[in-house]
Amino acid sequence: SYDAMLEYLSARGIREVEVEEFMARRVAQYSDQSEGAKAWLKAELVKGTDREVITRVTECEFARYYRENHPRVGYLMCCSGDNAAYHISNKRIRLQRTTTLMEGGTECDFRVYALEEALVSE
């Protein structure tokens, strides 16, 4: 469940960061796939600002493995915790994703954005 994921991430010591720091890290992570890129992921940065980062993942070894071996649980095991991970980083950060490789799509379309202060409820 979502609450269990929040507890797990919190127990791992993930700390809250400012929105701008989170977005800057995400932009850096996806800006240059040639240096320090994760071998299991092919992704591109579509847009990166201090309030919104859009990335497109076109290859993912986790998705490939789960689709081939355990298609019914792949999304649950790998993708369903993304919202919780962003939320634990900062309560103003949200994820919008309309398709995933894990669910048979041609890409994972990540839009990570910040809500305005007034829209955040504790």
Coordinates of N, CA, C and O in Angstrom, one line a residue:
S1 N 0.8 -1.2 0.0 CA 0.0 0.0 0.0 C 0.9 1.3 0.0 O 2.1 1.2 0.3
Y2 N 0.3 2.4 -0.3 CA 1.0 3.6 -0.4 C 1.6 4.0 1.0 O 2.7 4.4 1.1
D3 N 0.8 3.8 2.0 CA 1.3 4.1 3.4 C 2.5 3.3 3.8 O 3.4 3.8 4.4
A4 N 2.4 2.0 3.4 CA 3.5 1.1 3.7 C 4.8 1.6 3.0 O 5.9 1.5 3.5
M5 N 4.6 2.0 1.7 CA 5.8 2.5 1.0 C 6.3 3.8 1.6 O 7.6 3.9 1.7
L6 N 5.5 4.7 2.1 CA 6.0 5.9 2.8 C 6.8 5.5 4.0 O 7.8 6.1 4.3
E7 N 6.3 4.5 4.8 CA 7.0 4.1 6.0 C 8.4 3.5 5.6 O 9.4 3.7 6.2
Y8 N 8.4 2.7 4.6 CA 9.6 2.0 4.1 C 10.6 3.1 3.7 O 11.8 3.0 4.1
L9 N 10.2 4.0 2.9 CA 11.1 5.1 2.4 C 11.6 5.9 3.6 O 12.8 6.3 3.6
S10 N 10.7 6.2 4.5 CA 11.1 7.0 5.6 C 12.1 6.3 6.5 O 13.1 6.9 6.9
A11 N 11.9 5.0 6.7 CA 12.9 4.2 7.5 C 14.2 4.1 6.8 O 15.2 3.9 7.5
R12 N 14.3 4.2 5.5 CA 15.6 4.2 4.8 C 16.3 5.5 4.9 O 17.4 5.7 4.3
G13 N 15.7 6.5 5.5 CA 16.5 7.7 5.8 C 16.3 8.8 4.6 O 17.1 9.7 4.6
I14 N 15.4 8.6 3.8 CA 15.2 9.6 2.7 C 14.7 10.8 3.4 O 13.7 10.8 4.1
R15 N 15.4 11.9 3.1 CA 15.0 13.2 3.8 C 14.3 14.1 2.8 O 14.4 14.0 1.6
E16 N 13.5 15.0 3.4 CA 12.8 16.0 2.6 C 13.8 17.0 2.1 O 14.7 17.4 2.8
V17 N 13.6 17.4 0.8 CA 14.5 18.4 0.2 C 13.6 19.5 -0.4 O 12.4 19.3 -0.6
E18 N 14.2 20.7 -0.6 CA 13.4 21.7 -1.3 C 13.0 21.3 -2.7 O 13.8 20.5 -3.3
V19 N 11.9 21.8 -3.2 CA 11.5 21.5 -4.5 C 12.6 21.7 -5.6 O 12.8 20.9 -6.4
E20 N 13.2 22.9 -5.5 CA 14.2 23.3 -6.5 C 15.4 22.3 -6.5 O 15.9 22.0 -7.5
E21 N 15.8 21.9 -5.3 CA 16.9 20.9 -5.2 C 16.5 19.6 -5.8 O 17.2 19.0 -6.6
F22 N 15.3 19.1 -5.5 CA 14.8 17.9 -6.1 C 14.8 18.0 -7.6 O 15.2 17.1 -8.3
M23 N 14.2 19.1 -8.2 CA 14.1 19.2 -9.6 C 15.5 19.3 -10.2 O 15.8 18.7 -11.3
A24 N 16.4 20.0 -9.6 CA 17.8 20.1 -10.1 C 18.5 18.8 -10.2 O 19.2 18.4 -11.2
R25 N 18.3 18.0 -9.2 CA 18.9 16.6 -9.2 C 18.3 15.8 -10.3 O 19.0 15.0 -11.0
R26 N 17.0 15.9 -10.5 CA 16.3 15.1 -11.5 C 16.8 15.5 -12.9 O 17.1 14.7 -13.8
V27 N 16.9 16.8 -13.1 CA 17.4 17.3 -14.4 C 18.8 16.8 -14.6 O 19.2 16.3 -15.7
A28 N 19.7 16.9 -13.6 CA 21.1 16.4 -13.7 C 21.1 14.9 -14.0 O 21.9 14.4 -14.9
Q29 N 20.2 14.2 -13.4 CA 20.2 12.7 -13.6 C 19.9 12.3 -15.0 O 20.4 11.3 -15.6
Y30 N 19.0 13.1 -15.7 CA 18.6 12.8 -17.0 C 19.2 13.6 -18.1 O 18.9 13.4 -19.3
S31 N 20.0 14.6 -17.8 CA 20.5 15.5 -18.8 C 21.5 14.8 -19.7 O 21.6 15.0 -20.9
D32 N 22.4 14.0 -19.1 CA 23.5 13.4 -19.9 C 23.5 11.9 -19.6 O 24.0 11.5 -18.7
Q33 N 22.9 11.1 -20.5 CA 22.8 9.7 -20.3 C 24.2 9.0 -20.6 O 24.4 7.9 -20.3
S34 N 25.1 9.7 -21.2 CA 26.4 9.1 -21.5 C 27.3 9.0 -20.3 O 28.1 8.1 -20.1
E35 N 27.2 10.0 -19.4 CA 28.1 10.0 -18.2 C 27.3 9.6 -16.9 O 26.3 10.3 -16.6
G36 N 27.7 8.5 -16.3 CA 27.0 8.1 -15.0 C 25.6 7.6 -15.3 O 24.8 7.5 -14.3
A37 N 25.2 7.3 -16.5 CA 23.9 6.8 -16.8 C 23.7 5.4 -16.2 O 24.7 4.7 -16.1
K38 N 22.5 5.1 -15.8 CA 22.2 3.8 -15.3 C 22.2 2.9 -16.5 O 21.5 3.1 -17.5
A39 N 22.9 1.8 -16.4 CA 23.0 0.8 -17.5 C 21.7 0.2 -17.8 O 21.5 -0.3 -18.9
W40 N 20.8 0.2 -16.9 CA 19.5 -0.5 -17.1 C 18.4 0.3 -17.6 O 17.2 -0.1 -17.7
L41 N 18.7 1.6 -17.9 CA 17.6 2.5 -18.3 C 18.1 3.4 -19.4 O 19.2 3.9 -19.4
K42 N 17.2 3.6 -20.4 CA 17.4 4.6 -21.5 C 16.4 5.6 -21.4 O 15.2 5.3 -21.5
A43 N 16.8 6.9 -21.1 CA 15.8 7.9 -20.9 C 16.3 9.2 -21.4 O 17.5 9.4 -21.6
E44 N 15.4 10.1 -21.7 CA 15.8 11.4 -22.2 C 15.0 12.5 -21.4 O 13.9 12.3 -20.9
L45 N 15.7 13.6 -21.2 CA 15.1 14.8 -20.6 C 14.3 15.6 -21.7 O 14.9 16.0 -22.7
V46 N 13.0 15.8 -21.4 CA 12.2 16.5 -22.4 C 12.1 18.0 -22.0 O 12.2 18.9 -22.8
K47 N 12.0 18.2 -20.7 CA 11.9 19.6 -20.1 C 12.4 19.6 -18.7 O 12.1 18.6 -18.0
G48 N 13.1 20.6 -18.3 CA 13.6 20.7 -17.0 C 13.6 22.1 -16.5 O 14.4 23.0 -17.0
T49 N 12.8 22.4 -15.5 CA 12.8 23.7 -14.8 C 12.9 23.5 -13.3 O 12.9 22.3 -12.9
D50 N 12.9 24.6 -12.5 CA 12.9 24.4 -11.1 C 11.5 24.1 -10.5 O 11.4 23.8 -9.3
R51 N 10.5 24.0 -11.4 CA 9.1 23.6 -10.9 C 8.6 22.4 -11.6 O 7.6 21.8 -11.2
E52 N 9.2 21.9 -12.7 CA 8.7 20.8 -13.5 C 9.8 20.1 -14.3 O 10.7 20.8 -14.9
V53 N 9.8 18.8 -14.2 CA 10.7 18.0 -15.0 C 10.0 16.9 -15.8 O 9.2 16.2 -15.1
I54 N 10.2 16.9 -17.1 CA 9.5 15.9 -17.9 C 10.6 15.0 -18.5 O 11.5 15.5 -19.1
T55 N 10.4 13.7 -18.3 CA 11.4 12.7 -18.9 C 10.6 11.6 -19.6 O 9.4 11.4 -19.3
R56 N 11.3 11.0 -20.5 CA 10.7 9.9 -21.3 C 11.6 8.7 -21.2 O 12.8 8.8 -21.6
V57 N 11.2 7.6 -20.7 CA 12.0 6.4 -20.6 C 11.5 5.5 -21.7 O 10.3 5.2 -21.8
T58 N 12.5 5.1 -22.5 CA 12.1 4.2 -23.7 C 12.6 2.8 -23.6 O 12.2 1.9 -24.3
E59 N 13.6 2.6 -22.6 CA 14.0 1.2 -22.3 C 14.3 1.1 -20.9 O 14.9 2.0 -20.3
C60 N 13.9 0.0 -20.3 CA 14.0 -0.3 -18.9 C 14.2 -1.8 -18.7 O 13.4 -2.6 -19.0
E61 N 15.3 -2.2 -18.1 CA 15.6 -3.6 -17.8 C 14.6 -4.2 -16.9 O 14.3 -5.4 -17.0
F62 N 14.2 -3.4 -15.9 CA 13.1 -3.9 -15.0 C 11.9 -4.3 -15.7 O 11.3 -5.3 -15.5
A63 N 11.4 -3.4 -16.6 CA 10.2 -3.7 -17.4 C 10.4 -4.9 -18.3 O 9.5 -5.7 -18.4
R64 N 11.6 -5.0 -18.9 CA 11.8 -6.1 -19.8 C 11.8 -7.4 -19.0 O 11.1 -8.4 -19.3
Y65 N 12.5 -7.4 -17.8 CA 12.5 -8.6 -17.0 C 11.1 -9.0 -16.5 O 10.7 -10.2 -16.7
Y66 N 10.4 -8.1 -16.0 CA 9.0 -8.4 -15.4 C 8.1 -8.8 -16.5 O 7.2 -9.7 -16.3
R67 N 8.1 -8.1 -17.7 CA 7.2 -8.5 -18.8 C 7.4 -9.9 -19.2 O 6.5 -10.7 -19.5
E68 N 8.7 -10.3 -19.3 CA 9.1 -11.7 -19.7 C 8.8 -12.7 -18.7 O 8.5 -13.9 -19.0
N69 N 9.0 -12.4 -17.4 CA 9.0 -13.4 -16.3 C 7.8 -13.3 -15.3 O 7.4 -14.4 -14.9
H70 N 7.4 -12.2 -15.0 CA 6.3 -12.0 -14.0 C 5.4 -10.8 -14.4 O 5.3 -9.8 -13.7
P71 N 4.7 -10.9 -15.5 CA 4.0 -9.8 -16.1 C 2.9 -9.2 -15.2 O 2.5 -8.0 -15.2
R72 N 2.3 -10.0 -14.3 CA 1.2 -9.6 -13.5 C 1.7 -8.7 -12.3 O 0.8 -8.0 -11.7
V73 N 2.9 -8.8 -11.9 CA 3.3 -8.0 -10.7 C 4.4 -7.0 -11.0 O 4.8 -6.3 -10.0
G74 N 4.8 -6.8 -12.2 CA 5.9 -5.8 -12.5 C 5.5 -4.4 -12.1 O 6.4 -3.7 -11.4
Y75 N 4.4 -3.9 -12.4 CA 4.0 -2.5 -12.1 C 4.0 -2.4 -10.5 O 4.5 -1.4 -10.0
L76 N 3.4 -3.3 -9.9 CA 3.3 -3.3 -8.4 C 4.6 -3.3 -7.8 O 4.9 -2.5 -6.9
M77 N 5.5 -4.1 -8.2 CA 6.9 -4.3 -7.6 C 7.8 -3.1 -7.9 O 8.6 -2.7 -7.1
C78 N 7.7 -2.5 -9.1 CA 8.7 -1.5 -9.5 C 8.1 -0.1 -9.7 O 8.8 0.9 -9.4
C79 N 7.0 0.1 -10.1 CA 6.5 1.4 -10.5 C 5.5 2.0 -9.5 O 5.4 3.3 -9.4
S80 N 4.8 1.2 -8.8 CA 3.7 1.8 -7.9 C 4.3 2.6 -6.8 O 3.5 3.4 -6.2
G81 N 5.5 2.5 -6.4 CA 6.1 3.3 -5.3 C 6.6 4.6 -5.7 O 7.1 5.4 -4.9
D82 N 6.6 5.0 -7.0 CA 7.2 6.2 -7.5 C 6.5 7.4 -6.8 O 7.2 8.4 -6.3
N83 N 5.2 7.5 -6.8 CA 4.5 8.6 -6.1 C 4.9 8.8 -4.7 O 5.2 9.9 -4.2
A84 N 5.0 7.7 -4.0 CA 5.4 7.7 -2.5 C 6.8 8.3 -2.4 O 7.1 9.1 -1.5
A85 N 7.7 7.8 -3.3 CA 9.1 8.3 -3.2 C 9.2 9.8 -3.4 O 10.0 10.5 -2.7
Y86 N 8.4 10.3 -4.4 CA 8.5 11.8 -4.6 C 7.8 12.5 -3.4 O 8.3 13.5 -3.0
H87 N 6.7 12.0 -2.9 CA 6.0 12.6 -1.8 C 6.9 12.7 -0.6 O 6.8 13.7 0.2
I88 N 7.7 11.7 -0.3 CA 8.5 11.7 0.9 C 9.6 12.7 0.7 O 10.1 13.3 1.7
S89 N 10.0 13.0 -0.5 CA 11.1 14.0 -0.8 C 10.6 15.4 -0.5 O 11.3 16.2 0.0
N90 N 9.3 15.6 -0.9 CA 8.7 16.9 -0.6 C 7.2 16.8 -0.8 O 6.8 16.3 -1.9
K91 N 6.4 17.2 0.1 CA 5.0 17.0 0.0 C 4.3 17.8 -1.1 O 3.2 17.6 -1.5
R92 N 5.1 18.7 -1.7 CA 4.6 19.5 -2.8 C 4.8 18.9 -4.2 O 4.4 19.4 -5.2
I93 N 5.6 17.8 -4.2 CA 6.0 17.2 -5.5 C 5.0 16.1 -5.9 O 4.5 15.3 -5.1
R94 N 4.6 16.2 -7.1 CA 3.6 15.2 -7.7 C 4.1 14.6 -8.9 O 5.0 15.2 -9.6
L95 N 3.6 13.4 -9.2 CA 4.0 12.7 -10.5 C 2.7 12.5 -11.3 O 1.7 12.1 -10.8
Q96 N 2.9 12.8 -12.6 CA 1.8 12.4 -13.6 C 2.4 11.5 -14.6 O 3.5 11.8 -15.1
R97 N 1.8 10.4 -14.8 CA 2.3 9.4 -15.8 C 1.1 8.8 -16.4 O 0.2 8.3 -15.8
T98 N 1.1 8.8 -17.8 CA -0.1 8.2 -18.5 C 0.2 6.9 -19.1 O -0.7 6.2 -19.4
T99 N 1.5 6.5 -19.2 CA 1.8 5.2 -19.8 C 3.1 4.7 -19.2 O 4.0 5.5 -18.8
T100 N 3.3 3.4 -19.1 CA 4.5 2.8 -18.7 C 4.9 1.6 -19.6 O 4.0 0.9 -20.1
L101 N 6.2 1.4 -19.7 CA 6.7 0.2 -20.3 C 6.2 -1.1 -19.6 O 5.9 -2.1 -20.3
M102 N 6.2 -1.0 -18.3 CA 5.8 -2.2 -17.5 C 4.4 -2.6 -17.9 O 4.1 -3.8 -17.8
E103 N 3.5 -1.7 -18.2 CA 2.1 -2.1 -18.5 C 1.9 -2.2 -20.0 O 0.8 -2.3 -20.5
G104 N 3.0 -2.3 -20.8 CA 2.9 -2.6 -22.2 C 3.0 -1.4 -23.1 O 2.9 -1.5 -24.3
G105 N 3.2 -0.2 -22.6 CA 3.3 1.0 -23.4 C 4.7 1.1 -24.1 O 5.5 0.3 -23.8
T106 N 4.8 2.1 -25.0 CA 6.0 2.2 -25.7 C 7.1 3.1 -24.9 O 8.2 3.2 -25.4
E107 N 6.6 3.7 -23.8 CA 7.5 4.5 -23.0 C 6.9 4.7 -21.6 O 5.7 4.4 -21.4
C108 N 7.7 5.3 -20.7 CA 7.2 5.8 -19.5 C 7.3 7.3 -19.6 O 8.4 7.8 -19.8
D109 N 6.2 8.0 -19.5 CA 6.2 9.4 -19.6 C 6.1 10.0 -18.2 O 5.0 10.1 -17.6
F110 N 7.2 10.5 -17.6 CA 7.2 11.1 -16.3 C 7.0 12.6 -16.4 O 7.8 13.3 -17.1
R111 N 6.1 13.1 -15.7 CA 6.0 14.6 -15.5 C 6.0 14.8 -14.0 O 5.0 14.4 -13.3
V112 N 7.1 15.3 -13.5 CA 7.2 15.6 -12.0 C 7.1 17.1 -11.9 O 7.8 17.8 -12.5
Y113 N 6.2 17.5 -11.0 CA 5.9 18.9 -10.9 C 5.6 19.3 -9.4 O 5.4 18.5 -8.6
A114 N 5.7 20.6 -9.2 CA 5.5 21.1 -7.8 C 4.1 21.8 -7.7 O 3.8 22.6 -8.6
L115 N 3.4 21.5 -6.7 CA 2.2 22.2 -6.4 C 2.5 23.5 -5.7 O 3.5 23.6 -5.0
E116 N 1.6 24.4 -5.8 CA 1.8 25.7 -5.1 C 1.5 25.4 -3.6 O 0.7 24.5 -3.3
E117 N 2.1 26.2 -2.7 CA 2.0 26.0 -1.3 C 0.5 25.8 -0.8 O 0.1 25.0 0.0
A118 N -0.4 26.7 -1.4 CA -1.8 26.7 -0.9 C -2.5 25.5 -1.3 O -3.6 25.2 -0.7
L119 N -2.0 24.7 -2.2 CA -2.7 23.5 -2.6 C -2.3 22.2 -1.9 O -2.9 21.2 -2.0
V120 N -1.3 22.3 -1.0 CA -0.8 21.2 -0.3 C -1.5 21.1 1.1 O -1.6 22.0 1.8
S121 N -2.1 19.9 1.3 CA -2.7 19.6 2.6 C -1.8 18.5 3.3 O -1.3 17.6 2.7
E122 N -1.7 18.7 4.6 CA -0.9 17.8 5.4 C -1.7 16.5 5.7 O -2.8 16.4 5.9

